[in-house]
Amino acid sequence: MSTRLTTRRERANAIRALSMDAVQKANSGHPGAPMGMADIAEVLWGDYLSHNPGNPQWLNRDRFVLSNGHGSMLIYSLLHLSGYDLPIEELQNFRQLHSRTPGHPEYGYTPGVETTTGPLGQGLANGVGMAIAEKTLAAQFNKPEHTIVDHFTYVFAGDGCLMEGISHEVCSLAGTLALGKLIVFYDDNGISIDGDIEGWFTDDTTKRFEAYGWQVLSADGHNPQQIIAAIDAARSDLSRPTLIRCKTVIGFGSPAKAGTSDVHGSPLGAAEVAATREALGWSHEAFDIPAPIKMDWDARERGFQAESRWKEAVVRYEEAYPELAMEFVRRMKGELPGHFEQRANDFIAASQAKADNIASRKASQNTIAAFSEFLPELLGGSADLAGSNLTMWKGSVPLSDRADGNYIYYGVREFGMSAIMNGIALHGGFIPYGGTFLIFMEYARNAVRMSALMKQQVINVYTHDSIGQGEDGPTHQPIEQLASLRTTPNMSVWRPADAVETAVAWKHALQRHDGPTSLVFSRQNLPHQSRTEDQVAAISRGAYVLEACSGQPDIIVIATGSEVGIARDAVKTLQDQGTKARLVSMPSTDVFEAQDAAYREQVLPSAVRKRVAVEAAAADYWYKYVGLDGAIIGMTRFGESAPGGVLMKEFGFTADNIVARAKALLA
C-alpha cells in the first residue's frame, strides 16, 4: 500500500459527502447505507479490490456487488472517486432521465456496475453465481504453473437482503459448494424502512451462516483496523465462503438522523446536510472533492499495473497451452465455435429424418446432449427435478463432485437457481441453463425478469407445460405463465411442437446473446410433424405454414406445442370437407413478430380474418392474432386432477372441437 496524503476517515467522508449531496440535489434516494458503509468501502476499494477503472471489463477483475442497491450512491461515489468514466456531472444528475446514475445500479448504464440490484437479496445471489463461475472456470483452465483465473467476489448486503428468502437458498448452496472466494459484508445496522428491526428480524445470523458452512467474522464497521483484520482472515480461508458482520450506524455523521429510519430512504434536508458537514469536519462545498483526496482515491495506475501483470501471465499461458488459451478467450468473449451453425443444422436435419414421437422435454435432453459435445461453456442445472425436466445427459458432471464440472444440483431452489444463473452469465465464460416445471417459474419470477432487464444469455428450461401434466392437478398445471413470459420485454419464449422445433429452439437460445430464452416443453409424447426442407428452415422465423391449402385460405388455425398435432388433424379434416384451411405452427411469438412485414403477411394474410388459435394456456393472449371476432380454444380457468388425455378432451383440445369451432366461425 503506497503512502497516502489523507486519512482513511477523510477518504470515507468523501463518499458520505457525495452521497448526501446527490440525494439532496435529486430530492430522492437513500443516503443512510452509503454513509454507514463508507468506512468498509474505503478499506476494501483502497487496499484490496483488484480492478482497473480504465478497463471495467478486465476479465480477471474482482467482482463487487452492491446487493443493498438502494444505497446506489455508494457505488457511484466509489466509481467516480477511483477513476471510472463517471464524471461529477453524472453524480449531480443522480436519478434523472438518461443519467448514468439511476436510482438503483443498472447493468449496462454505468461503467463498473457488475449487475442490476434493487430487489433485495438478488445481488447476493448474483454474487454466488459469479463465485461459482470463477471457481469452475479456474478449475477448467488453470494449470499448476499457470493461473489466469483468480479473483474474489465481494458483496455488500443489508438486513433486507438477509430477510429475503432467496438469501437462504443461495447462501446454503454457496456453503455446500465451498465458494471460498466469496466474501460478503453484512451491513448490520439494525434499521430498515419500518424502523428498528428487532421487532421483526431476530435471527441469530452468525449461527445461521455457520450452519450453512460459512466462516463468520465480526468487525466494527467504522474501525478500519478491524475491517482489515476481517478481510485478511476471509481471504486466508479459501475452503468456505465468509460473512463479515459489520456493526455500523446508518447515516453515520448525521447529528439528528444517524441510527434511525429517517435516513434510510429520504434526503437529509438542507439543514441536516449542513449539520452533518460540520459534524464530519467536511468544510467543502457540495460535490467538491479536494485534490489530495482525489489523488489518494485514484486507482487507474494501480489497476493498469494489475491488468498488465495478468496479461503477462496470459502470454506465458498461451505459450504453454495455445489451444486452451484460444478456447478461454473465445468463451470469455461469448463467441460460439465457428462450426456451431453447421453442426446444429446437421442435428436439426437428423431430427427431422428420425421422426421421433417423443415428449419435447426428452427432445430437449437429446439436444442438450448433442450440443454439449461441442459447447463446453454450457453449465446446466435443475431445481431438484433433473429426472423430470431432463436437463442432465450422460456427460453431465456435477460441481459437487468435481470443481471443473458442468452441472449444478440446485436443490429445491427455483428462485435461487434463476438468480445464480444471472450471476454466472454476468461473469462470463459460460452459458447457464436451468430447469424446473413451468408452474414453478412463479417462485423465480423476479429473477427471470432481472435476466430480461439486464439482457443476459440465460436459458430457462420449463417442462410440464400445460394441463397435459395430468394427475398432479391444478397446483402443477400452468395456465397464465406462458402469457406472463411472452409479455416480459427482452424475453424470448419457445413452445415447440416436436423434436425438430425443439432443436431449432435450442439453437436460437444459444445464438441469442442479448437476452434470456425460455424453452417450454411437454411432459407427454408429441407426434412428429412431417415437413419439407423449406418448412424446417422456416421454423427459425418463429411461425410458419405447416399445413397449406391451394389459394388463399378461408380460415387459418394457429397452434403451438402439444396442440399442433391435434390442430393438424383438424385442418386436414376441414380440407377433406372442402374448406380451404391453413395451419400455422407458431413456436415463438416474439421471434415471429420480429420478422419483416412481408413474411408476416405471407404466413398470416391480413385479408383472412377468420382465425382460430389453439393453445392449452391462457386464452386472452391470442386475441392479438385472431382479433375480437376470432375463436380461441384455450384456458379460462384452472385445471383439474385427471390423466392428461382426459383433461385435454374435457377442456376442448381435440380435433373435433377445433373443426366445430372453425365451422361455427365460418358460418
mmCIF file of N, CA, C and O in Angstrom, residues 122-181:
data_model
loop_
_atom_site.group_PDB
_atom_site.id
_atom_site.type_symbol
_atom_site.label_atom_id
_atom_site.label_comp_id
_atom_site.label_asym_id
_atom_site.label_seq_id
_atom_site.Cartn_x
_atom_site.Cartn_y
_atom_site.Cartn_z
ATOM 1 N N GLN A 122 -31.139 -10.355 -4.354
ATOM 2 C CA GLN A 122 -30.738 -10.880 -5.658
ATOM 3 C C GLN A 122 -29.294 -10.536 -6.014
ATOM 4 O O GLN A 122 -28.625 -11.310 -6.712
ATOM 5 N N GLY A 123 -28.798 -9.394 -5.562
ATOM 6 C CA GLY A 123 -27.394 -9.101 -5.788
ATOM 7 C C GLY A 123 -26.513 -10.120 -5.088
ATOM 8 O O GLY A 123 -25.496 -10.578 -5.633
ATOM 9 N N LEU A 124 -26.890 -10.480 -3.872
ATOM 10 C CA LEU A 124 -26.186 -11.538 -3.145
ATOM 11 C C LEU A 124 -26.219 -12.840 -3.940
ATOM 12 O O LEU A 124 -25.202 -13.538 -4.071
ATOM 13 N N ALA A 125 -27.370 -13.161 -4.508
ATOM 14 C CA ALA A 125 -27.497 -14.374 -5.323
ATOM 15 C C ALA A 125 -26.631 -14.285 -6.575
ATOM 16 O O ALA A 125 -25.991 -15.264 -6.976
ATOM 17 N N ASN A 126 -26.619 -13.113 -7.212
ATOM 18 C CA ASN A 126 -25.744 -12.923 -8.370
ATOM 19 C C ASN A 126 -24.289 -13.136 -7.996
ATOM 20 O O ASN A 126 -23.510 -13.727 -8.756
ATOM 21 N N GLY A 127 -23.912 -12.650 -6.794
ATOM 22 C CA GLY A 127 -22.545 -12.841 -6.323
ATOM 23 C C GLY A 127 -22.203 -14.313 -6.169
ATOM 24 O O GLY A 127 -21.085 -14.738 -6.488
ATOM 25 N N VAL A 128 -23.149 -15.102 -5.690
ATOM 26 C CA VAL A 128 -22.923 -16.548 -5.601
ATOM 27 C C VAL A 128 -22.686 -17.123 -6.994
ATOM 28 O O VAL A 128 -21.785 -17.941 -7.205
ATOM 29 N N GLY A 129 -23.481 -16.684 -7.966
ATOM 30 C CA GLY A 129 -23.285 -17.141 -9.337
ATOM 31 C C GLY A 129 -21.926 -16.759 -9.884
ATOM 32 O O GLY A 129 -21.260 -17.559 -10.561
ATOM 33 N N MET A 130 -21.489 -15.540 -9.610
ATOM 34 C CA MET A 130 -20.172 -15.100 -10.061
ATOM 35 C C MET A 130 -19.068 -15.934 -9.428
ATOM 36 O O MET A 130 -18.084 -16.299 -10.087
ATOM 37 N N ALA A 131 -19.221 -16.239 -8.145
ATOM 38 C CA ALA A 131 -18.213 -17.047 -7.450
ATOM 39 C C ALA A 131 -18.185 -18.473 -7.994
ATOM 40 O O ALA A 131 -17.113 -19.091 -8.109
ATOM 41 N N ILE A 132 -19.364 -19.021 -8.335
ATOM 42 C CA ILE A 132 -19.410 -20.344 -8.967
ATOM 43 C C ILE A 132 -18.673 -20.305 -10.300
ATOM 44 O O ILE A 132 -17.871 -21.200 -10.625
ATOM 45 N N ALA A 133 -18.940 -19.270 -11.096
ATOM 46 C CA ALA A 133 -18.296 -19.162 -12.408
ATOM 47 C C ALA A 133 -16.781 -19.051 -12.259
ATOM 48 O O ALA A 133 -16.034 -19.706 -13.005
ATOM 49 N N GLU A 134 -16.319 -18.255 -11.303
ATOM 50 C CA GLU A 134 -14.873 -18.098 -11.106
ATOM 51 C C GLU A 134 -14.232 -19.420 -10.710
ATOM 52 O O GLU A 134 -13.204 -19.821 -11.277
ATOM 53 N N LYS A 135 -14.822 -20.106 -9.769
ATOM 54 C CA LYS A 135 -14.233 -21.358 -9.288
ATOM 55 C C LYS A 135 -14.229 -22.426 -10.381
ATOM 56 O O LYS A 135 -13.229 -23.146 -10.562
ATOM 57 N N THR A 136 -15.329 -22.514 -11.128
ATOM 58 C CA THR A 136 -15.431 -23.536 -12.169
ATOM 59 C C THR A 136 -14.503 -23.220 -13.333
ATOM 60 O O THR A 136 -13.816 -24.101 -13.870
ATOM 61 N N LEU A 137 -14.468 -21.960 -13.735
ATOM 62 C CA LEU A 137 -13.591 -21.553 -14.832
ATOM 63 C C LEU A 137 -12.125 -21.777 -14.461
ATOM 64 O O LEU A 137 -11.323 -22.242 -15.284
ATOM 65 N N ALA A 138 -11.776 -21.460 -13.212
ATOM 66 C CA ALA A 138 -10.406 -21.680 -12.754
ATOM 67 C C ALA A 138 -10.047 -23.159 -12.807
ATOM 68 O O ALA A 138 -8.940 -23.535 -13.227
ATOM 69 N N ALA A 139 -10.973 -24.008 -12.390
ATOM 70 C CA ALA A 139 -10.710 -25.446 -12.400
ATOM 71 C C ALA A 139 -10.573 -25.982 -13.819
ATOM 72 O O ALA A 139 -9.825 -26.936 -14.066
ATOM 73 N N GLN A 140 -11.276 -25.362 -14.759
ATOM 74 C CA GLN A 140 -11.229 -25.827 -16.140
ATOM 75 C C GLN A 140 -9.994 -25.332 -16.894
ATOM 76 O O GLN A 140 -9.533 -26.008 -17.821
ATOM 77 N N PHE A 141 -9.462 -24.170 -16.513
ATOM 78 C CA PHE A 141 -8.384 -23.580 -17.317
ATOM 79 C C PHE A 141 -7.051 -23.436 -16.595
ATOM 80 O O PHE A 141 -5.997 -23.493 -17.241
ATOM 81 N N ASN A 142 -7.042 -23.201 -15.299
ATOM 82 C CA ASN A 142 -5.766 -23.012 -14.607
ATOM 83 C C ASN A 142 -4.934 -24.287 -14.622
ATOM 84 O O ASN A 142 -5.468 -25.397 -14.599
ATOM 85 N N LYS A 143 -3.630 -24.101 -14.643
ATOM 86 C CA LYS A 143 -2.676 -25.199 -14.537
ATOM 87 C C LYS A 143 -1.769 -24.943 -13.338
ATOM 88 O O LYS A 143 -1.650 -23.802 -12.876
ATOM 89 N N PRO A 144 -1.141 -25.982 -12.798
ATOM 90 C CA PRO A 144 -0.337 -25.790 -11.583
ATOM 91 C C PRO A 144 0.656 -24.636 -11.677
ATOM 92 O O PRO A 144 0.858 -23.901 -10.716
ATOM 93 N N GLU A 145 1.241 -24.456 -12.855
ATOM 94 C CA GLU A 145 2.244 -23.404 -13.005
ATOM 95 C C GLU A 145 1.711 -22.158 -13.721
ATOM 96 O O GLU A 145 2.447 -21.209 -13.971
ATOM 97 N N HIS A 146 0.407 -22.174 -14.048
ATOM 98 C CA HIS A 146 -0.182 -21.044 -14.779
ATOM 99 C C HIS A 146 -1.576 -20.763 -14.235
ATOM 100 O O HIS A 146 -2.478 -21.604 -14.349
ATOM 101 N N THR A 147 -1.767 -19.583 -13.652
ATOM 102 C CA THR A 147 -3.057 -19.188 -13.102
ATOM 103 C C THR A 147 -3.554 -17.959 -13.846
ATOM 104 O O THR A 147 -2.957 -16.880 -13.756
ATOM 105 N N ILE A 148 -4.626 -18.122 -14.599
ATOM 106 C CA ILE A 148 -5.173 -16.978 -15.337
ATOM 107 C C ILE A 148 -6.567 -16.590 -14.846
ATOM 108 O O ILE A 148 -7.075 -15.535 -15.213
ATOM 109 N N VAL A 149 -7.188 -17.446 -14.038
ATOM 110 C CA VAL A 149 -8.480 -17.115 -13.424
ATOM 111 C C VAL A 149 -8.276 -17.143 -11.921
ATOM 112 O O VAL A 149 -8.056 -18.203 -11.328
ATOM 113 N N ASP A 150 -8.320 -15.971 -11.306
ATOM 114 C CA ASP A 150 -8.003 -15.895 -9.873
ATOM 115 C C ASP A 150 -8.498 -14.562 -9.320
ATOM 116 O O ASP A 150 -7.757 -13.580 -9.294
ATOM 117 N N HIS A 151 -9.737 -14.510 -8.927
ATOM 118 C CA HIS A 151 -10.260 -13.262 -8.371
ATOM 119 C C HIS A 151 -11.318 -13.556 -7.312
ATOM 120 O O HIS A 151 -11.850 -14.663 -7.227
ATOM 121 N N PHE A 152 -11.610 -12.549 -6.519
ATOM 122 C CA PHE A 152 -12.612 -12.651 -5.465
ATOM 123 C C PHE A 152 -13.926 -12.025 -5.919
ATOM 124 O O PHE A 152 -13.961 -11.199 -6.840
ATOM 125 N N THR A 153 -14.996 -12.428 -5.266
ATOM 126 C CA THR A 153 -16.295 -11.779 -5.417
ATOM 127 C C THR A 153 -16.672 -11.194 -4.067
ATOM 128 O O THR A 153 -16.798 -11.930 -3.075
ATOM 129 N N TYR A 154 -16.816 -9.877 -4.025
ATOM 130 C CA TYR A 154 -17.174 -9.171 -2.795
ATOM 131 C C TYR A 154 -18.609 -8.654 -2.910
ATOM 132 O O TYR A 154 -18.986 -8.076 -3.938
ATOM 133 N N VAL A 155 -19.379 -8.850 -1.871
ATOM 134 C CA VAL A 155 -20.777 -8.428 -1.865
ATOM 135 C C VAL A 155 -21.055 -7.594 -0.626
ATOM 136 O O VAL A 155 -20.676 -7.983 0.488
ATOM 137 N N PHE A 156 -21.683 -6.441 -0.816
ATOM 138 C CA PHE A 156 -22.242 -5.667 0.291
ATOM 139 C C PHE A 156 -23.723 -6.016 0.386
ATOM 140 O O PHE A 156 -24.443 -5.959 -0.626
ATOM 141 N N ALA A 157 -24.185 -6.377 1.565
ATOM 142 C CA ALA A 157 -25.588 -6.759 1.754
ATOM 143 C C ALA A 157 -26.118 -6.152 3.042
ATOM 144 O O ALA A 157 -25.369 -5.945 4.004
ATOM 145 N N GLY A 158 -27.408 -5.891 3.054
ATOM 146 C CA GLY A 158 -28.038 -5.317 4.237
ATOM 147 C C GLY A 158 -29.006 -6.277 4.900
ATOM 148 O O GLY A 158 -29.165 -7.428 4.482
ATOM 149 N N ASP A 159 -29.667 -5.773 5.940
ATOM 150 C CA ASP A 159 -30.644 -6.601 6.656
ATOM 151 C C ASP A 159 -31.722 -7.130 5.724
ATOM 152 O O ASP A 159 -32.134 -8.292 5.819
ATOM 153 N N GLY A 160 -32.190 -6.281 4.819
ATOM 154 C CA GLY A 160 -33.245 -6.693 3.906
ATOM 155 C C GLY A 160 -32.824 -7.846 3.021
ATOM 156 O O GLY A 160 -33.618 -8.744 2.727
ATOM 157 N N CYS A 161 -31.562 -7.832 2.580
ATOM 158 C CA CYS A 161 -31.059 -8.938 1.749
ATOM 159 C C CYS A 161 -31.120 -10.252 2.506
ATOM 160 O O CYS A 161 -31.429 -11.304 1.929
ATOM 161 N N LEU A 162 -30.814 -10.214 3.797
ATOM 162 C CA LEU A 162 -30.803 -11.444 4.588
ATOM 163 C C LEU A 162 -32.198 -11.857 5.037
ATOM 164 O O LEU A 162 -32.425 -13.021 5.368
ATOM 165 N N MET A 163 -33.139 -10.916 5.057
ATOM 166 C CA MET A 163 -34.519 -11.287 5.360
ATOM 167 C C MET A 163 -35.168 -11.999 4.182
ATOM 168 O O MET A 163 -35.980 -12.911 4.370
ATOM 169 N N GLU A 164 -34.850 -11.579 2.977
ATOM 170 C CA GLU A 164 -35.446 -12.192 1.792
ATOM 171 C C GLU A 164 -35.098 -13.682 1.747
ATOM 172 O O GLU A 164 -33.955 -14.074 1.967
ATOM 173 N N GLY A 165 -36.091 -14.501 1.407
ATOM 174 C CA GLY A 165 -35.892 -15.944 1.388
ATOM 175 C C GLY A 165 -34.825 -16.411 0.433
ATOM 176 O O GLY A 165 -34.171 -17.439 0.658
ATOM 177 N N ILE A 166 -34.589 -15.641 -0.625
ATOM 178 C CA ILE A 166 -33.586 -16.055 -1.601
ATOM 179 C C ILE A 166 -32.202 -16.133 -0.970
ATOM 180 O O ILE A 166 -31.353 -16.921 -1.406
ATOM 181 N N SER A 167 -31.962 -15.341 0.087
ATOM 182 C CA SER A 167 -30.647 -15.387 0.730
ATOM 183 C C SER A 167 -30.397 -16.760 1.344
ATOM 184 O O SER A 167 -29.268 -17.261 1.348
ATOM 185 N N HIS A 168 -31.436 -17.384 1.866
ATOM 186 C CA HIS A 168 -31.277 -18.737 2.403
ATOM 187 C C HIS A 168 -30.937 -19.711 1.279
ATOM 188 O O HIS A 168 -30.023 -20.531 1.400
ATOM 189 N N GLU A 169 -31.678 -19.620 0.179
ATOM 190 C CA GLU A 169 -31.463 -20.549 -0.927
ATOM 191 C C GLU A 169 -30.015 -20.503 -1.415
ATOM 192 O O GLU A 169 -29.356 -21.538 -1.557
ATOM 193 N N VAL A 170 -29.533 -19.299 -1.690
ATOM 194 C CA VAL A 170 -28.223 -19.194 -2.346
ATOM 195 C C VAL A 170 -27.065 -19.342 -1.372
ATOM 196 O O VAL A 170 -26.010 -19.897 -1.727
ATOM 197 N N CYS A 171 -27.237 -18.866 -0.143
ATOM 198 C CA CYS A 171 -26.131 -18.973 0.817
ATOM 199 C C CYS A 171 -25.957 -20.409 1.293
ATOM 200 O O CYS A 171 -24.834 -20.851 1.559
ATOM 201 N N SER A 172 -27.056 -21.134 1.382
ATOM 202 C CA SER A 172 -26.961 -22.555 1.700
ATOM 203 C C SER A 172 -26.171 -23.289 0.628
ATOM 204 O O SER A 172 -25.269 -24.086 0.925
ATOM 205 N N LEU A 173 -26.481 -23.012 -0.627
ATOM 206 C CA LEU A 173 -25.770 -23.672 -1.724
ATOM 207 C C LEU A 173 -24.314 -23.224 -1.793
ATOM 208 O O LEU A 173 -23.420 -24.032 -2.072
ATOM 209 N N ALA A 174 -24.048 -21.952 -1.508
ATOM 210 C CA ALA A 174 -22.675 -21.451 -1.535
ATOM 211 C C ALA A 174 -21.804 -22.179 -0.525
ATOM 212 O O ALA A 174 -20.628 -22.481 -0.796
ATOM 213 N N GLY A 175 -22.372 -22.471 0.641
ATOM 214 C CA GLY A 175 -21.617 -23.230 1.628
ATOM 215 C C GLY A 175 -21.355 -24.647 1.168
ATOM 216 O O GLY A 175 -20.256 -25.179 1.310
ATOM 217 N N THR A 176 -22.373 -25.273 0.578
ATOM 218 C CA THR A 176 -22.231 -26.639 0.082
ATOM 219 C C THR A 176 -21.152 -26.732 -0.994
ATOM 220 O O THR A 176 -20.372 -27.687 -1.037
ATOM 221 N N LEU A 177 -21.090 -25.725 -1.861
ATOM 222 C CA LEU A 177 -20.113 -25.725 -2.950
ATOM 223 C C LEU A 177 -18.762 -25.146 -2.537
ATOM 224 O O LEU A 177 -17.852 -25.038 -3.363
ATOM 225 N N ALA A 178 -18.622 -24.771 -1.256
ATOM 226 C CA ALA A 178 -17.339 -24.297 -0.713
ATOM 227 C C ALA A 178 -16.755 -23.156 -1.541
ATOM 228 O O ALA A 178 -15.598 -23.212 -1.981
ATOM 229 N N LEU A 179 -17.542 -22.095 -1.725
ATOM 230 C CA LEU A 179 -17.106 -20.963 -2.541
ATOM 231 C C LEU A 179 -16.231 -20.035 -1.702
ATOM 232 O O LEU A 179 -16.654 -18.971 -1.233
ATOM 233 N N GLY A 180 -14.991 -20.441 -1.508
ATOM 234 C CA GLY A 180 -14.099 -19.745 -0.587
ATOM 235 C C GLY A 180 -13.684 -18.361 -1.019
ATOM 236 O O GLY A 180 -13.160 -17.594 -0.205
ATOM 237 N N LYS A 181 -13.902 -17.996 -2.276
ATOM 238 C CA LYS A 181 -13.517 -16.655 -2.737
ATOM 239 C C LYS A 181 -14.714 -15.713 -2.818
ATOM 240 O O LYS A 181 -14.656 -14.668 -3.456
#
